[in-house]
Coordinates of C-alpha atoms and ligand atoms in Angstrom, one line a residue:
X111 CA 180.6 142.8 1.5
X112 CA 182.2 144.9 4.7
X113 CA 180.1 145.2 7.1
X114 CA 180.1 148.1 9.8
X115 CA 180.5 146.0 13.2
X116 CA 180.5 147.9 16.9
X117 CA 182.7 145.0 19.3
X118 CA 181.7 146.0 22.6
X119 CA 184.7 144.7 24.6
X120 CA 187.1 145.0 21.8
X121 CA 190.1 145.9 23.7
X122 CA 190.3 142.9 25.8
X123 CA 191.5 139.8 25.3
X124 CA 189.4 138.2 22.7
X125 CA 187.4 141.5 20.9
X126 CA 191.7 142.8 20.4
X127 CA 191.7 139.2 18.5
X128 CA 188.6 140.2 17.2
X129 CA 188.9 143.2 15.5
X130 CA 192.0 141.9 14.0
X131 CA 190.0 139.2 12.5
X132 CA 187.2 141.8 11.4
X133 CA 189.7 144.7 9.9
X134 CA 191.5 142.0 7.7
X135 CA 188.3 140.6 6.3
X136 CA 187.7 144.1 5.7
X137 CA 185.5 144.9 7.8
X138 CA 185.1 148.7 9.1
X139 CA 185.4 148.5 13.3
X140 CA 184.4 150.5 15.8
X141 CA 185.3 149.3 19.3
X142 CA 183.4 150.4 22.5
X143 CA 185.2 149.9 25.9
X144 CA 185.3 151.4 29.5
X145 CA 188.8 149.7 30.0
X146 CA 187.6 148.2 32.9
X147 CA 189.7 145.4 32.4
X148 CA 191.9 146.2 29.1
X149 CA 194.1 148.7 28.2
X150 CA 194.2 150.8 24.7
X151 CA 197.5 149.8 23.9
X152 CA 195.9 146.5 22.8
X153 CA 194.2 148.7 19.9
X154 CA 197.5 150.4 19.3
X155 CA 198.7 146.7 18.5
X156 CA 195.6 146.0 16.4
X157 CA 196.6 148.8 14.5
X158 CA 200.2 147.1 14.6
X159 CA 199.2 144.3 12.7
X160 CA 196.4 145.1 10.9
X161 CA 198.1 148.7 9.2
X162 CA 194.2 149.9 10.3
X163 CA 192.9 151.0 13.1
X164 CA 189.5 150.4 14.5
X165 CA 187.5 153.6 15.6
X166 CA 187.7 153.7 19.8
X167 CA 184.7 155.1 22.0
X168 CA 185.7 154.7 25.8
X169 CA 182.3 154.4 27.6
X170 CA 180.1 151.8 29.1
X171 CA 177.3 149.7 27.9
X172 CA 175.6 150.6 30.6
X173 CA 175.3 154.7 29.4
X174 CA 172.5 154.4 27.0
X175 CA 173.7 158.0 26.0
X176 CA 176.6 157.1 24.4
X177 CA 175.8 154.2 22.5
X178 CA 172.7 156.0 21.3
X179 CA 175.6 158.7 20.2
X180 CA 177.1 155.6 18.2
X181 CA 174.2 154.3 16.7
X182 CA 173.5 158.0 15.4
X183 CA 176.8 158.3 13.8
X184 CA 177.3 155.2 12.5
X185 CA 175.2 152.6 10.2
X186 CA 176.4 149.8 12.4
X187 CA 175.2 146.7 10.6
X188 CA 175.9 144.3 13.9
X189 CA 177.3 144.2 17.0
X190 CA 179.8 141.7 18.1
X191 CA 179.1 141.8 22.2
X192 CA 182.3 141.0 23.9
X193 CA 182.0 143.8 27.2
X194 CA 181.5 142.2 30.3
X195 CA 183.3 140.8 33.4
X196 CA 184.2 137.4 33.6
X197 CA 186.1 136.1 36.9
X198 CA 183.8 133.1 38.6
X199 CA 185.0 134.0 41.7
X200 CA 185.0 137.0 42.2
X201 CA 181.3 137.3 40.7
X202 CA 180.0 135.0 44.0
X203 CA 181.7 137.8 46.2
X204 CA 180.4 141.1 43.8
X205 CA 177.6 139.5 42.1
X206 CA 175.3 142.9 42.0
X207 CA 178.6 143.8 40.1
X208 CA 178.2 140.9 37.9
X209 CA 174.0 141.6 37.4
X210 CA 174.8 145.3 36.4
X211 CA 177.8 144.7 34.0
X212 CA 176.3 141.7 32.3
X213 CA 172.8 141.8 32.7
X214 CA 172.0 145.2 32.8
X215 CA 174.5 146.4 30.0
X216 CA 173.3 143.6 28.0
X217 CA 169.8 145.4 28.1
X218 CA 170.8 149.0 27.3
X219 CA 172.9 147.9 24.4
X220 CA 169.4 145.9 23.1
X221 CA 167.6 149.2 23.9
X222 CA 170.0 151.3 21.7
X223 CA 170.6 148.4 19.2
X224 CA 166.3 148.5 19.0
X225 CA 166.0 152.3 18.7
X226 CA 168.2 152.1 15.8
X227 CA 166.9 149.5 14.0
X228 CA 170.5 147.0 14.4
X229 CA 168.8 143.5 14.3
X230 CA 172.5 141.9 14.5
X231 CA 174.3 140.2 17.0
X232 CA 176.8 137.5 17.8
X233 CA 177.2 137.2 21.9
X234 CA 179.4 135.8 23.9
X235 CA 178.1 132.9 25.9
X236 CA 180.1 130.5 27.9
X237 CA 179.8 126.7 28.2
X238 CA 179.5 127.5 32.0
X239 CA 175.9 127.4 31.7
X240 CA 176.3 123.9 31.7
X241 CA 177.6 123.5 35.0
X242 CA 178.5 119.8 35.8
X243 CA 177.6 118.2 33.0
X244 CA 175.7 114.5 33.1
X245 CA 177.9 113.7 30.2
X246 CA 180.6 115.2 27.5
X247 CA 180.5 115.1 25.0
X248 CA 177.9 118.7 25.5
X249 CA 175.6 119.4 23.3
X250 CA 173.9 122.8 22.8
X251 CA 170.7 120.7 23.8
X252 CA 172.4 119.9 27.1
X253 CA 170.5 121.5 30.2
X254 CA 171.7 124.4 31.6
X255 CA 172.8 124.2 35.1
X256 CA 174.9 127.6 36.1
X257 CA 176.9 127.4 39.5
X258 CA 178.1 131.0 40.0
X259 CA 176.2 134.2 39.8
X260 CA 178.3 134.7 36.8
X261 CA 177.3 131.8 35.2
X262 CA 173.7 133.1 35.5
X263 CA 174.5 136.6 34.3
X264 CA 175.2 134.7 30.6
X265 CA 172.3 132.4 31.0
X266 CA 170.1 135.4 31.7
X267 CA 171.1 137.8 28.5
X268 CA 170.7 134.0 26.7
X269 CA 167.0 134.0 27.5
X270 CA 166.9 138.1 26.8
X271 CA 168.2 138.0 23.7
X272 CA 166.2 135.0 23.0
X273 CA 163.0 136.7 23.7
X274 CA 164.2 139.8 21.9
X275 CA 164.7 137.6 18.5
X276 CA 160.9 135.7 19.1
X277 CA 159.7 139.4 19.1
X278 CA 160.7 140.2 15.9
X279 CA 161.4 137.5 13.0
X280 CA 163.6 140.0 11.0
X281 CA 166.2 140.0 14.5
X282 CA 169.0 137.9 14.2
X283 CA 171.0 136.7 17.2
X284 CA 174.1 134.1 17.3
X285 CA 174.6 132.5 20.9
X286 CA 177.9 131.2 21.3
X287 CA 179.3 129.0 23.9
X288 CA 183.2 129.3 24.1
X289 CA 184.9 126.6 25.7
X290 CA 188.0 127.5 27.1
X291 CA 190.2 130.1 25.1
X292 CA 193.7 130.3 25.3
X293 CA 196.7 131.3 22.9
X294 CA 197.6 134.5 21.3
X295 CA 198.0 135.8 17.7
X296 CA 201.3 134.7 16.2
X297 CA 203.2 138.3 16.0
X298 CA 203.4 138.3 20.1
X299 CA 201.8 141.7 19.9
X300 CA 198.3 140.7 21.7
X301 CA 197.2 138.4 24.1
X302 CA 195.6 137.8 27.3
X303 CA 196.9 140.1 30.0
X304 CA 195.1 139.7 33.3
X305 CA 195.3 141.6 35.9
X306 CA 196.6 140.7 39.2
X307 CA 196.6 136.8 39.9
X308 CA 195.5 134.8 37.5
X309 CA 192.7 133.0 37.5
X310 CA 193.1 130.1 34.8
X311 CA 195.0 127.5 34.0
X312 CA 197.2 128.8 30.6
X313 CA 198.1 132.3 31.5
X314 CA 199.1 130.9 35.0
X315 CA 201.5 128.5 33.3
X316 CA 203.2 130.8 31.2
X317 CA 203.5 133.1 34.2
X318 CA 205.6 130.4 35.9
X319 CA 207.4 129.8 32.5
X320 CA 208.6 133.2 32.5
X321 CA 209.3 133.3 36.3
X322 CA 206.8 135.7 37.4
X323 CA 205.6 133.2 39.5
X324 CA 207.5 130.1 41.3
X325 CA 205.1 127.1 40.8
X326 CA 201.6 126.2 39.2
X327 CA 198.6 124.6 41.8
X328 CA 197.2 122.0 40.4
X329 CA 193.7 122.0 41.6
X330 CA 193.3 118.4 42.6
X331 CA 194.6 115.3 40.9
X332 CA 191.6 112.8 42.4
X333 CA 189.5 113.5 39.5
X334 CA 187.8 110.8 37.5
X335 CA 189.7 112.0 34.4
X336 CA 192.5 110.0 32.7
X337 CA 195.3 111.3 34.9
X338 CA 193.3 112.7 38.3
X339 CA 193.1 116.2 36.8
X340 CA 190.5 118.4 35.3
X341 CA 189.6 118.0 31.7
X342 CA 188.6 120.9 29.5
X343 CA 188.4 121.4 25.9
X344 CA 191.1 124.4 25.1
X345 CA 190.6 126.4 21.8
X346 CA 193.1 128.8 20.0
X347 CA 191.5 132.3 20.6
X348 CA 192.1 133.1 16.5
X349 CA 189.8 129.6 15.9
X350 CA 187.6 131.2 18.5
X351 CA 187.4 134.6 16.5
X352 CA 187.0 132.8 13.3
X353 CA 183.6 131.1 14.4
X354 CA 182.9 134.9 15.2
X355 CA 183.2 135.7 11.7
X356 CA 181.7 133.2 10.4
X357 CA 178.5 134.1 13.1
X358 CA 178.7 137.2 11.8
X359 CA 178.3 135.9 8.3
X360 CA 175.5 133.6 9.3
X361 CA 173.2 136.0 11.6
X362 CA 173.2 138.5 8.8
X363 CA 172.0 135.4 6.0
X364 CA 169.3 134.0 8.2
X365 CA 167.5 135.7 10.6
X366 CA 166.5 133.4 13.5
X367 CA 168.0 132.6 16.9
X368 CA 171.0 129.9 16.9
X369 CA 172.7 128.8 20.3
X370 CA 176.2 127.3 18.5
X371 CA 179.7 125.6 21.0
X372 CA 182.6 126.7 19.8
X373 CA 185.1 124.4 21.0
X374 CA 187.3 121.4 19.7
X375 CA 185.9 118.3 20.9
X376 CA 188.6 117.5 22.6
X377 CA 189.6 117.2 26.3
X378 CA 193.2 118.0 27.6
X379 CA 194.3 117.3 31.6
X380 CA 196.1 120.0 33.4
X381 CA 199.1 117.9 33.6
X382 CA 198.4 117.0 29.8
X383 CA 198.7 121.0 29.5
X384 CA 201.8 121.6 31.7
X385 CA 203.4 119.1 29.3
X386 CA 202.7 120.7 26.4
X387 CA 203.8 124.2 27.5
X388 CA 207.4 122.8 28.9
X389 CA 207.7 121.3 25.3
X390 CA 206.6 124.7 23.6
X391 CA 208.8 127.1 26.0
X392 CA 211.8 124.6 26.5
X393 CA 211.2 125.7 29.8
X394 CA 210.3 123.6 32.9
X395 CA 207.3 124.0 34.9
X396 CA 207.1 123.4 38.4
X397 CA 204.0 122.3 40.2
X398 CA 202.1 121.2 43.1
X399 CA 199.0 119.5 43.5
X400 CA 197.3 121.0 46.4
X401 CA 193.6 120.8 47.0
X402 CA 190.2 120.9 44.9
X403 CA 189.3 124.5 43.4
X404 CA 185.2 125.0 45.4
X405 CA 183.3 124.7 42.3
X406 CA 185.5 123.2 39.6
X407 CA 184.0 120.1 37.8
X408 CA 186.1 117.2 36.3
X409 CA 185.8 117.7 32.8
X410 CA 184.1 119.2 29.9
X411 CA 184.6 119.4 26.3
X412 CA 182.0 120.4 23.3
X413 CA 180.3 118.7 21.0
X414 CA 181.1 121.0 17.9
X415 CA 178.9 119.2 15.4
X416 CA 176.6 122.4 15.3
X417 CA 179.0 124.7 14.3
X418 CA 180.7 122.7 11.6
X419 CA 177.1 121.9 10.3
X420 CA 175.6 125.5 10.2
X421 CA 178.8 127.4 10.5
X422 CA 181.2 124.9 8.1
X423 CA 183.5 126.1 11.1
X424 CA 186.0 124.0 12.9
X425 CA 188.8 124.5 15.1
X426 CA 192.4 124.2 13.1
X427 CA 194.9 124.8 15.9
X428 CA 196.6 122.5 18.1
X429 CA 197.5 122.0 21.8
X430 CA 201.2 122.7 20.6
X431 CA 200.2 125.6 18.3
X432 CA 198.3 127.2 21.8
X433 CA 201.0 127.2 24.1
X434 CA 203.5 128.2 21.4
X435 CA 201.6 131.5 20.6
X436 CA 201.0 131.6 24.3
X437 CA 204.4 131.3 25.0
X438 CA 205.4 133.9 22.1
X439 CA 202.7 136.5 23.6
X440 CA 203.9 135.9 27.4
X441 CA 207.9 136.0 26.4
X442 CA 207.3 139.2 24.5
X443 CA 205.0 141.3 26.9
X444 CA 206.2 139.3 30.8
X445 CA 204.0 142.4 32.1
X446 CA 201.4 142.0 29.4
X447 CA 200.6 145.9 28.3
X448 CA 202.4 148.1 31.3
Ligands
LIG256 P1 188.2 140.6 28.9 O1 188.0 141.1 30.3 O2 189.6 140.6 28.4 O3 187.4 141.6 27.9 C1 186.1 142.1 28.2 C2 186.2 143.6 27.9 O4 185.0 144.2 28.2 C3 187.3 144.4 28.6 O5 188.1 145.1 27.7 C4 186.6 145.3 29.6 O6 187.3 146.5 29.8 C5 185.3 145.5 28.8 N1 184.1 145.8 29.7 C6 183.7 145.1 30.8 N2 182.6 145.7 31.3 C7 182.3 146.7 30.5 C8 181.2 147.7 30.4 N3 180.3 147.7 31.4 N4 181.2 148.5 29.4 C9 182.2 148.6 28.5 N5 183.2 147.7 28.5 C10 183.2 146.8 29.4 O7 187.5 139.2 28.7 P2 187.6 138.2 27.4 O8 188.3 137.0 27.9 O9 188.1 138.9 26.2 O10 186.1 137.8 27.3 C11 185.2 138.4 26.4 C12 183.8 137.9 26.6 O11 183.8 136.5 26.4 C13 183.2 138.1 27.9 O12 181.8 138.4 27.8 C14 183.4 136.8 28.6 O13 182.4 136.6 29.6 C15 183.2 135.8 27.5 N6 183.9 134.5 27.7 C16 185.2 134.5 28.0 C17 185.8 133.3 28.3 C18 187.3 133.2 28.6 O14 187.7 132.2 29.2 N7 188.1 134.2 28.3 C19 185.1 132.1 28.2 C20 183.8 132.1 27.9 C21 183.1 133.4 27.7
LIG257 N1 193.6 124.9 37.2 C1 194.6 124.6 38.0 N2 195.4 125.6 38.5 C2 195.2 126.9 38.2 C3 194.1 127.2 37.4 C4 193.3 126.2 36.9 O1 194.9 123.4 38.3 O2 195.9 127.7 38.7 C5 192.8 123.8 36.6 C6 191.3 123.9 37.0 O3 191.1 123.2 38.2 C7 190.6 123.3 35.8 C8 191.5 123.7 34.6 O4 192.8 124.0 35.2 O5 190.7 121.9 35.9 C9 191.0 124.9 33.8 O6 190.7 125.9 34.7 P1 190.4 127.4 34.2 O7 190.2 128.3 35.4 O8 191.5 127.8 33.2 O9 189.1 127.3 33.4 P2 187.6 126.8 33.8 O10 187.2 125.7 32.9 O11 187.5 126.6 35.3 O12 186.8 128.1 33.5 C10 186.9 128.8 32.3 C11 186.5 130.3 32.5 C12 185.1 130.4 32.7 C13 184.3 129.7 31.5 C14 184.8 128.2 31.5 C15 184.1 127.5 30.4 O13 187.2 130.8 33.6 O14 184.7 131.7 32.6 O15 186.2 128.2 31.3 O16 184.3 128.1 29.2 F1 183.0 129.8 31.8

């Protein structure tokens, strides 16, 4: 059965993979967004693919006027809680921004979402609140151990929206911890598009690939990691968006609280990466290795037993698959949506 699903986020980089996702499985969409960080076009796309369009309100989670407006004239069944900022860095230099964004938009939405009766939601958590862990595989029973004020904001609307399903047995709340999301969808016509420099590893490679940029940095190659560098566990964003609906399937059969990874399981190096994308592109990526990034840790990757147990959801996509949608997305769009 469709259900009515407000994406808070939606046109950014993985609510535009989202509500793609959500409108083919026939789902009806609407998408709220202050286009902090995202453009409409990417909805224009979504409507591209999908030959439907989801319904667009550009406002802030933060106005509890307007979402009470969307709660009034709409039977929204749940809400899929993408809106936020997300930069590490920059959230140790603006972290009031970070607080108010996150936190505080977390709460109005759970205020509006309450007034209206929605008991419903899948958020988007991030395996940063496990810091440095003592050992990977992680499990969701790993502690929590944030290092950036950013880190924190997630952990905090974890514990809100953990007290907010205790309250009320009939709430149901999915907590889901995304690894590290990379790729596009296979037309080319969305993907990640950040703005300014780029903060990770994948959209930073394809931006030397397509020589907007001269060479990658390789944040340290003294790691204790199989070849010096970093270890994470990358995950297709459309895997990544399948958990989601699957989450979405699962919050509305059992009401209850569950904290679910959604990663692969498995590590890849930065230089395991770079390799990956030069055989994807056909193009060659230059590098350096200069110093440590403050903050980084040496390696990470999910124990996704959880979601393949609760869920019967696990990650189909490959490393090759990734940079070859990536690659696709960057050729297509070498100044993203402008
Ligand atoms: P994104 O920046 O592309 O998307 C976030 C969207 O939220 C943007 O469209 C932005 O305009 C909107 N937004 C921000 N603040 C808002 C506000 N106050 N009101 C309304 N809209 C607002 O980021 P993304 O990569 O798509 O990430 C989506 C979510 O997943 C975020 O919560 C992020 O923290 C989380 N996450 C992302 C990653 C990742 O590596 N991309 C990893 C773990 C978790
Ligand atoms: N790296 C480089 N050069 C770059 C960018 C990154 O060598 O220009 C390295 C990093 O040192 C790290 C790896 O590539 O070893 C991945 O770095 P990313 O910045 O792409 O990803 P992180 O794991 O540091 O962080 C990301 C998101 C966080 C999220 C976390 C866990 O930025 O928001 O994944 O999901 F919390």
């Amino acid at each position: 059965m469709g259900q009515t699903v407000l994406v808070t986020g939606g046109s950014g980089y993985i609510g535009s993979h989202a509500c793609v996702a959500l409108l083919e499985a026939g789902h009806t969409v609407i998408v709220l967004d202050n286009l902090s960080n995202s453009s409409e076009i990417a909805l224009q796309r979504v409507h591209q693919i999908c030959a439907r369009a989801p319904l667009f309100i550009h406002a802030d989670i933060r106005d509890a006027a307007a979402l009470a407006a969307v709660f009034e004239a709409h039977e929204v069944d749940a809400v899929m809680h993408f809106a936020g900022l997300k930069a590490v860095g920059e959230s140790v230099t603006m972290p009031l921004s970070y607080y108010d964004n996150n936190v505080t938009g977390s709460l109005v939405l759970l205020q509006a979402m309450e007034a209206a009766g929605v008991n419903n939601i899948v958020f988007s958590s991030s395996a940063t609140v496990y810091g440095d862990p003592a050992s990977v595989p992680i499990g969701e029973n790993s502690p929590l151990n944030p290092t950036s004020p950013y880190g924190w904001t997630k952990m905090m609307v974890e514990r809100v929206l953990t007290d907010w399903q205790h309250a009320d047995a009939g709430r149901s709340v999915a907590l889901l911890r995304y690894f590290n999301p990379v790729g596009a969808h296979p037309s080319g016509l969305i993907g990640e598009d950040p703005r300014g420099f780029p903060n990770n590893l994948m959209p930073f490679i394809s931006q030397v690939a397509v020589g907007e940029r001269d060479k990658l940095h390789v944040f340290g190659d003294d790691y204790a990691t199989l070849d010096g560098t970093g270890v994470r566990d990358y995950i297709h964003v459309l895997d990544l968006v399948d958990g989601h609906l699957k989450a979405l399937d699962f919050v509305a059969a059992k009401p209850g609280l569950h904290t679910i990874n959604l990663g692969t399981g498995q590590g890849v190096s930065v230089l395991q990466m770079v390799a990956a994308f030069e055989q994807a592109s056909g193009r060659q990526i230059p590098y350096a290795v200069v110093a440590r990034r403050p903050g980084d840790i040496a390696q990470c990757w999910a124990d996704p037993a959880r979601a393949r147990h609760l869920l019967q959801w696990e990650a189909q996509r490959d490393l090759t698959q990734m940079c070859a949608d990536s690659w696709r997305w960057q050729q297509g769009n070498p100044c993203g949506y402008r």
